[in-house]
Coordinates of C-alpha atoms and ligand atoms in Angstrom, one line a residue:
X23 CA 44.6 6.0 -22.1
X24 CA 41.1 7.6 -22.2
X25 CA 41.1 10.6 -23.6
X26 CA 44.6 10.2 -25.3
X27 CA 42.6 9.6 -28.4
X28 CA 41.4 13.3 -29.2
X29 CA 44.9 13.6 -30.7
X30 CA 45.1 10.9 -32.7
X31 CA 43.0 12.7 -35.8
X32 CA 44.8 15.9 -35.8
X33 CA 48.1 13.6 -36.2
X34 CA 46.5 11.3 -38.7
X35 CA 45.2 14.5 -40.9
X36 CA 48.9 15.5 -40.8
X37 CA 50.1 12.2 -42.2
X38 CA 47.3 12.3 -44.7
X39 CA 48.3 15.8 -45.7
X40 CA 52.3 14.8 -46.1
X41 CA 51.1 11.7 -48.0
X42 CA 48.8 13.5 -50.3
X43 CA 51.7 16.2 -51.0
X44 CA 54.2 13.5 -51.7
X45 CA 52.0 11.5 -53.9
X46 CA 51.3 14.8 -55.9
X47 CA 54.9 15.8 -56.1
X48 CA 56.0 12.0 -57.4
X49 CA 53.3 12.2 -59.7
X50 CA 53.8 16.0 -61.0
X51 CA 57.7 14.7 -61.5
X52 CA 56.6 11.4 -63.2
X53 CA 54.7 12.9 -65.5
X54 CA 56.9 15.6 -66.6
X55 CA 59.4 12.9 -66.9
X56 CA 57.4 11.3 -69.3
X57 CA 57.0 14.2 -71.2
X58 CA 60.7 15.2 -71.3
X59 CA 61.2 11.8 -72.7
X60 CA 59.0 12.0 -75.5
X61 CA 60.2 15.4 -76.5
X62 CA 63.9 13.9 -76.2
X63 CA 62.8 11.2 -78.7
X64 CA 61.4 13.8 -81.1
X65 CA 64.5 15.8 -80.8
X66 CA 66.9 13.0 -81.9
X67 CA 64.5 12.0 -84.8
X68 CA 64.5 15.7 -85.8
X69 CA 68.3 15.8 -85.7
X70 CA 68.4 12.6 -87.5
X71 CA 66.0 13.6 -90.2
X72 CA 68.7 16.6 -90.3
X73 CA 71.3 14.4 -90.6
X74 CA 70.0 12.5 -93.4
X75 CA 68.9 15.9 -95.1
X76 CA 72.9 16.9 -95.2
X77 CA 73.5 13.8 -96.6
X78 CA 70.9 13.9 -99.2
X79 CA 72.2 17.5 -100.2
X80 CA 75.6 16.0 -100.3
X81 CA 75.0 13.1 -102.5
X82 CA 72.7 14.6 -105.2
X83 CA 73.1 17.6 -107.8
X84 CA 71.4 20.7 -106.6
X85 CA 68.2 20.9 -107.9
X86 CA 64.6 21.7 -106.6
X87 CA 64.2 18.8 -104.3
X88 CA 67.5 19.9 -102.6
X89 CA 66.2 23.4 -102.4
X90 CA 63.4 22.3 -100.4
X91 CA 65.5 20.0 -98.0
X92 CA 67.7 22.7 -97.5
X93 CA 64.8 25.0 -96.5
X94 CA 62.2 22.9 -95.2
X95 CA 64.6 20.8 -92.7
X96 CA 67.8 22.2 -92.3
X97 CA 66.8 25.8 -91.9
X98 CA 63.7 25.3 -90.4
X99 CA 65.4 23.8 -86.9
X100 CA 65.6 26.9 -85.1
X101 CA 65.4 25.7 -81.6
X102 CA 67.9 22.7 -81.4
X103 CA 71.6 24.0 -80.9
X104 CA 73.3 21.7 -83.6
X105 CA 76.9 21.4 -84.7
X106 CA 78.1 19.4 -87.5
X107 CA 82.1 18.8 -88.2
X108 CA 83.2 17.9 -91.8
X109 CA 85.9 15.1 -91.8
X110 CA 88.2 18.2 -92.7
X111 CA 87.4 19.7 -89.5
X112 CA 85.1 22.2 -90.5
X113 CA 82.8 23.6 -88.2
X114 CA 79.0 24.4 -89.2
X115 CA 76.4 25.2 -86.5
X116 CA 72.9 26.3 -86.1
X117 CA 71.1 27.9 -82.9
X118 CA 74.2 28.1 -81.0
X119 CA 75.2 31.7 -79.4
X120 CA 78.3 32.6 -81.8
X121 CA 78.0 36.1 -83.2
X122 CA 78.9 36.3 -87.0
X123 CA 80.9 39.6 -86.1
X124 CA 83.3 37.6 -83.4
X125 CA 86.8 36.6 -84.5
X126 CA 87.4 33.4 -86.0
X127 CA 89.3 32.5 -82.9
X128 CA 86.6 33.5 -80.6
X129 CA 84.2 31.8 -82.6
X130 CA 86.0 28.8 -82.8
X131 CA 86.4 28.9 -78.7
X132 CA 82.6 29.4 -78.1
X133 CA 82.0 26.1 -80.5
X134 CA 84.2 24.1 -78.9
X135 CA 83.1 24.7 -75.6
X136 CA 79.6 24.2 -76.8
X137 CA 80.6 21.1 -78.3
X138 CA 81.8 19.4 -75.1
X139 CA 78.6 20.2 -73.6
X140 CA 76.8 18.2 -76.7
X141 CA 79.3 15.3 -76.7
X142 CA 78.3 14.9 -72.8
X143 CA 75.1 14.4 -73.5
X144 CA 74.5 12.5 -76.5
X145 CA 76.1 10.3 -79.1
X146 CA 76.9 12.3 -82.5
X147 CA 74.8 11.1 -85.3
X148 CA 77.4 10.0 -88.6
X149 CA 76.7 11.7 -91.9
X150 CA 77.5 9.1 -94.6
X151 CA 77.4 9.5 -98.2
X152 CA 77.5 7.4 -101.3
X153 CA 80.4 8.9 -103.3
X154 CA 80.5 8.4 -107.6
X155 CA 81.7 5.2 -107.3
X156 CA 78.7 3.9 -105.2
X157 CA 81.0 3.4 -102.1
X158 CA 79.8 4.9 -98.5
X159 CA 82.0 7.5 -97.3
X160 CA 82.1 9.4 -94.1
X161 CA 81.4 12.8 -94.4
X162 CA 81.3 13.8 -90.5
X163 CA 79.1 13.9 -87.4
X164 CA 76.4 16.0 -86.2
X165 CA 76.3 16.9 -82.5
X166 CA 73.4 18.5 -80.7
X167 CA 71.7 19.1 -77.3
X168 CA 68.3 19.7 -75.9
X169 CA 66.3 22.5 -76.8
X170 CA 65.7 25.4 -74.6
X171 CA 62.5 24.4 -74.5
X172 CA 63.2 20.9 -73.4
X173 CA 66.0 22.2 -70.6
X174 CA 63.2 24.5 -69.3
X175 CA 60.9 21.6 -69.1
X176 CA 63.5 19.1 -67.4
X177 CA 63.7 21.9 -64.4
X178 CA 60.0 22.9 -64.6
X179 CA 58.8 20.4 -61.9
X180 CA 61.7 21.0 -59.4
X181 CA 60.9 25.1 -59.8
X182 CA 57.0 24.3 -59.4
X183 CA 57.3 22.4 -56.4
X184 CA 59.6 24.6 -54.5
X185 CA 57.4 27.5 -54.9
X186 CA 54.7 25.7 -53.7
X187 CA 57.0 24.0 -50.9
X188 CA 57.9 27.8 -49.9
X189 CA 54.5 28.9 -50.0
X190 CA 53.3 26.3 -47.8
X191 CA 56.1 26.6 -45.3
X192 CA 55.0 30.6 -45.0
X193 CA 51.4 29.6 -44.4
X194 CA 51.7 27.4 -42.1
X195 CA 54.2 29.8 -40.1
X196 CA 51.5 32.3 -40.5
X197 CA 49.0 29.7 -39.4
X198 CA 50.9 28.9 -36.5
X199 CA 51.7 32.0 -35.3
X200 CA 47.9 33.3 -35.2
X201 CA 47.0 29.9 -33.3
X202 CA 49.6 30.5 -30.9
X203 CA 48.7 34.1 -30.4
X204 CA 45.0 33.2 -29.8
X205 CA 46.1 30.6 -27.4
X206 CA 48.2 33.3 -25.7
X207 CA 45.2 35.4 -25.4
X208 CA 42.7 32.5 -24.0
X209 CA 45.1 31.9 -21.4
X210 CA 45.8 35.3 -20.2
X211 CA 42.0 36.2 -20.6
X212 CA 40.8 33.3 -18.7
X213 CA 43.7 33.7 -15.7
X214 CA 42.8 37.8 -15.7
X215 CA 39.1 36.7 -15.1
X216 CA 39.8 34.0 -12.7
X217 CA 42.3 36.5 -10.7
X218 CA 39.3 38.8 -10.8
X219 CA 36.7 36.9 -9.8
X220 CA 38.2 35.5 -6.9
X221 CA 39.2 38.7 -5.6
X222 CA 35.9 40.3 -4.7
X223 CA 35.0 37.3 -2.2
X224 CA 38.6 36.9 -0.8
X225 CA 38.8 40.4 0.2
X226 CA 35.3 39.9 2.0
X227 CA 36.6 36.6 3.4
X228 CA 39.7 39.1 5.1
X229 CA 37.1 41.2 6.7
X230 CA 35.1 38.4 8.2
X231 CA 37.7 36.9 9.5
X232 CA 38.7 40.3 11.2
X233 CA 35.5 40.3 12.6
X234 CA 35.6 36.8 13.9
X235 CA 38.9 37.4 15.4
X236 CA 37.1 40.1 17.4
X237 CA 34.4 37.7 18.7
X238 CA 34.9 37.0 22.2
X239 CA 33.2 33.5 21.9
X240 CA 35.4 32.2 19.3
X241 CA 38.9 33.4 21.0
X242 CA 41.6 30.8 21.7
X243 CA 39.7 28.6 19.3
X244 CA 41.7 26.9 16.4
X245 CA 39.1 28.1 14.0
X246 CA 40.4 31.5 13.1
X247 CA 44.1 30.1 12.6
X248 CA 42.8 27.4 10.0
X249 CA 40.4 30.1 8.5
X250 CA 43.2 32.4 7.8
X251 CA 45.7 29.7 6.6
X252 CA 42.9 29.0 3.7
X253 CA 42.5 32.5 3.1
X254 CA 46.5 32.7 2.7
X255 CA 46.1 29.9 0.1
X256 CA 43.5 31.5 -1.5
X257 CA 45.3 34.7 -2.1
X258 CA 48.4 32.5 -3.3
X259 CA 46.2 31.2 -6.1
X260 CA 44.7 34.6 -6.9
X261 CA 48.3 36.0 -7.2
X262 CA 48.9 32.9 -9.2
X263 CA 46.2 33.7 -11.9
X264 CA 47.0 37.5 -11.7
X265 CA 50.6 36.7 -12.4
X266 CA 49.9 34.7 -15.4
X267 CA 47.4 37.4 -16.9
X268 CA 50.1 40.0 -17.1
X269 CA 54.1 39.9 -17.6
X270 CA 55.4 38.3 -14.4
X271 CA 58.2 40.4 -12.6
X272 CA 61.1 38.2 -12.0
X273 CA 63.2 38.6 -8.7
X274 CA 66.4 36.8 -8.0
X275 CA 65.2 34.2 -5.9
X276 CA 67.0 31.1 -3.6
X277 CA 65.5 28.1 -5.9
X278 CA 66.4 26.0 -2.8
X279 CA 64.2 27.9 -0.2
X280 CA 61.3 27.8 -2.8
X281 CA 61.5 24.1 -3.4
X282 CA 61.5 23.7 0.5
X283 CA 58.6 26.3 1.0
X284 CA 56.5 23.8 -1.6
X285 CA 57.6 20.3 0.2
X286 CA 56.8 22.0 3.6
X287 CA 53.0 22.6 2.3
X288 CA 52.8 19.2 0.4
X289 CA 54.2 17.0 3.3
X290 CA 51.4 17.0 5.6
X291 CA 48.8 16.6 2.6
X292 CA 50.0 13.6 1.4
X293 CA 50.0 9.7 2.3
X294 CA 52.6 8.7 4.9
X295 CA 53.5 6.1 2.9
X296 CA 54.7 8.5 0.1
X297 CA 58.3 9.8 1.2
X298 CA 59.3 13.1 0.1
X299 CA 62.9 14.3 0.0
X300 CA 65.1 17.2 -1.4
X301 CA 68.8 16.7 -2.2
X302 CA 70.8 19.7 -2.7
X303 CA 74.6 20.2 -2.6
X304 CA 74.4 24.0 -1.8
X305 CA 71.6 25.6 0.3
X306 CA 71.7 28.7 -2.1
X307 CA 70.7 28.4 -5.5
X308 CA 69.9 31.5 -7.1
X309 CA 67.7 32.2 -10.2
X310 CA 65.6 35.0 -11.7
X311 CA 61.9 33.7 -11.1
X312 CA 58.3 34.8 -10.3
X313 CA 58.3 33.1 -7.2
X314 CA 54.2 32.4 -7.3
X315 CA 54.2 30.9 -10.9
X316 CA 57.6 28.8 -10.0
X317 CA 56.0 27.4 -7.0
X318 CA 52.8 26.7 -8.7
X319 CA 54.8 24.3 -11.6
X320 CA 56.6 22.9 -8.6
X321 CA 53.2 22.0 -7.2
X322 CA 51.7 20.8 -10.3
X323 CA 54.7 18.4 -10.8
X324 CA 54.6 16.9 -7.3
X325 CA 50.8 16.2 -7.7
X326 CA 51.4 14.7 -10.9
X327 CA 54.1 12.5 -9.0
X328 CA 51.6 11.9 -6.2
X329 CA 49.0 10.7 -8.6
X330 CA 51.4 8.4 -10.5
X331 CA 52.5 6.6 -7.3
X332 CA 49.3 5.7 -5.9
X333 CA 49.8 4.3 -2.5
X334 CA 53.0 4.1 -1.6
X335 CA 56.6 5.2 -3.0
X336 CA 59.0 8.1 -3.1
X337 CA 59.4 11.6 -4.8
X338 CA 63.0 13.0 -5.1
X339 CA 63.7 16.4 -5.7
X340 CA 67.2 17.1 -6.8
X341 CA 68.5 20.6 -7.3
X342 CA 71.9 21.2 -9.0
X343 CA 73.6 23.7 -10.6
X344 CA 75.2 23.0 -14.3
X345 CA 78.5 23.9 -15.6
X346 CA 77.0 26.0 -18.1
X347 CA 75.2 28.6 -15.9
X348 CA 72.0 26.4 -15.8
X349 CA 70.3 25.2 -12.3
X350 CA 68.6 21.8 -13.1
X351 CA 65.6 21.0 -10.6
X352 CA 64.8 17.2 -11.5
X353 CA 61.5 15.8 -9.8
X354 CA 61.9 12.1 -9.9
X355 CA 58.8 9.7 -8.8
X356 CA 58.5 5.9 -8.5
X357 CA 55.0 6.1 -10.2
X358 CA 53.2 4.3 -13.0
X359 CA 55.7 6.3 -15.6
X360 CA 54.4 7.4 -19.2
X361 CA 53.9 5.1 -22.1
X362 CA 56.3 5.8 -24.8
X363 CA 53.3 6.9 -27.1
X364 CA 52.3 9.5 -24.8
X365 CA 55.4 10.9 -24.4
X366 CA 55.0 13.5 -26.8
X367 CA 51.5 14.3 -25.8
X368 CA 51.6 15.4 -21.9
X369 CA 52.5 18.6 -22.3
X370 CA 49.8 19.5 -24.7
X371 CA 46.8 21.4 -22.9
X372 CA 43.9 18.7 -22.6
X373 CA 45.9 15.8 -22.3
X374 CA 45.0 13.6 -19.4
X375 CA 45.0 10.1 -18.7
X376 CA 43.3 10.6 -15.4
X377 CA 38.9 10.3 -14.9
X378 CA 39.2 13.6 -13.1
X379 CA 42.1 15.2 -14.8
X380 CA 41.8 18.5 -16.9
X381 CA 45.1 17.9 -18.5
X382 CA 46.3 21.4 -18.2
X383 CA 48.9 21.1 -15.3
X384 CA 52.0 20.3 -17.5
X385 CA 50.9 22.8 -20.3
X386 CA 50.7 25.2 -17.9
X387 CA 54.3 24.4 -16.4
X388 CA 55.6 24.6 -20.0
X389 CA 54.0 27.6 -20.5
X390 CA 55.5 29.2 -17.2
X391 CA 59.1 27.8 -17.2
X392 CA 59.4 28.5 -20.9
X393 CA 57.5 31.7 -21.6
X394 CA 57.9 33.6 -18.9
X395 CA 61.4 32.1 -17.2
X396 CA 63.2 31.4 -20.3
X397 CA 64.0 28.1 -19.2
X398 CA 63.3 24.6 -20.0
X399 CA 61.1 21.5 -18.7
X400 CA 61.2 18.1 -20.4
X401 CA 60.8 14.4 -19.1
X402 CA 64.3 13.6 -18.6
X403 CA 63.5 9.9 -18.8
X404 CA 60.4 7.6 -18.0
X405 CA 60.1 3.9 -17.7
X406 CA 56.7 2.4 -17.5
X407 CA 56.1 1.0 -13.7
X408 CA 59.2 2.4 -12.5
X409 CA 59.1 6.1 -12.5
X410 CA 59.4 9.5 -14.2
X411 CA 61.9 12.3 -13.8
X412 CA 60.7 15.4 -15.2
X413 CA 63.7 18.4 -15.6
X414 CA 63.5 22.1 -15.1
X415 CA 66.2 23.9 -16.6
X416 CA 66.7 27.5 -15.5
X417 CA 69.4 30.4 -16.0
X418 CA 71.3 30.8 -13.1
X419 CA 71.8 33.8 -11.2
X420 CA 75.6 34.1 -9.3
X421 CA 74.6 33.0 -6.1
X422 CA 76.8 35.6 -4.0
X423 CA 78.2 32.8 -2.1
X424 CA 81.3 32.7 -4.4
X425 CA 80.1 29.5 -6.3
Ligands
LIG507 N1 54.8 12.0 -13.0 C1 54.3 11.5 -13.6 N2 54.1 10.0 -13.7 C2 53.4 9.5 -14.9 N3 52.4 10.2 -15.8 C3 52.7 11.5 -15.6 C4 53.7 12.2 -14.9 N4 53.1 13.5 -15.0 C5 51.7 13.9 -15.7 N5 52.0 12.5 -16.4 C6 50.7 12.2 -17.4 O1 50.6 13.5 -18.0 C7 49.4 13.6 -18.3 C8 49.3 15.5 -18.3 O2 49.1 15.6 -16.8 P1 49.1 17.4 -16.5 O3 49.1 17.9 -17.3 O4 49.4 17.8 -15.1 O5 47.2 17.1 -16.6 P2 46.5 16.0 -15.4 O6 47.4 15.7 -14.2 O7 45.1 16.8 -15.2 O8 46.0 14.5 -16.1 C9 48.8 13.0 -17.4 O9 47.3 12.7 -17.3 C10 49.7 11.7 -16.8 O10 49.1 10.5 -17.6
LIG508 MG1 48.4 17.3 -13.1

């Protein structure tokens, strides 16, 4: 595949970018997790200290130390929500969304709900103290959950990455859109220019043919009719280029007749060892097409089939009507097939495996079928050294024969 390689740097770049983004995302999530873990440990320590402070105030007499402990530790915690319950079932809390002017029942309900959340997250820390007899007695439990800061930090990488992903997706769409618009301009511009440039010599050729026909020396010579055939072919080419350079008009046409028309043009021009057959259950299958462009597509597919076959083989064109108001045109050859790795590339402009190929035939065919005819063209099957089948799908029109 001589020129297939030109696509690989592009593909590689895509993988590199994808790989790098996955690595950056994973790294960012990992690092935040490390931070979250550290902060969690610290909050746990803080709550344990808080529990110890509670114990201290329980055990001792009210003195300056206790005042310090209460102020510096118990009241300083204003970020971690905690509830501690004494063994008599009395609730105390800090940093919990409970207003002091609520009724007792409402407070209790809110606290119980909060407690459920806390229980689900962390094991409670017991508060014990030594009574006057020196025995360890259980006083109650401290429950807590993550501070708002920690909660935010847990979700932060996901929010950040989603925002970046959305932004990247939108930029990709915008970029793609402008690239497609640019490609369209190139196709259309080039086609218009070609049609324009061909037009001038063509009309003068027609005039010359007229002059030659009047020449008595050339009467009854084949030269005139041959010349006229070539002129007709040239005008068809010009018409094709000018059609693709503007919005082509679609007309309801008999697809079977169009296929036969192309085949009849082709048959005398290819080796007699390549057979060329058309199969269709019906003689009229109608679809809205632009005849010059549609014939161009068929020609391109047949040319490719001939190239793939080489010396001898068979080209079969089957025209079918699907049950879903679609017409299928299957072009099969017994040629060398398409390598699996090339399957996604053959419709790309510039992709060719031929020494003298331009790689525009299939790109053009795709453009004509999909952009102008609202149809589809794809490789139905391809087997190396066995052959290939291309399928064209067109929206069918009622054929008028009751079918
Ligand atoms: N019927 C087919 N059998 C095998 N290979 C094909 C066939 N049609 C197309 N290809 C492959 O697709 C490539 C692109 O085709 P095309 O766009 O028509 O460009 P070109 O004919 O100039 O190479 C060809 O070079 C060939 O490798
Ligand atoms: Mg081709």
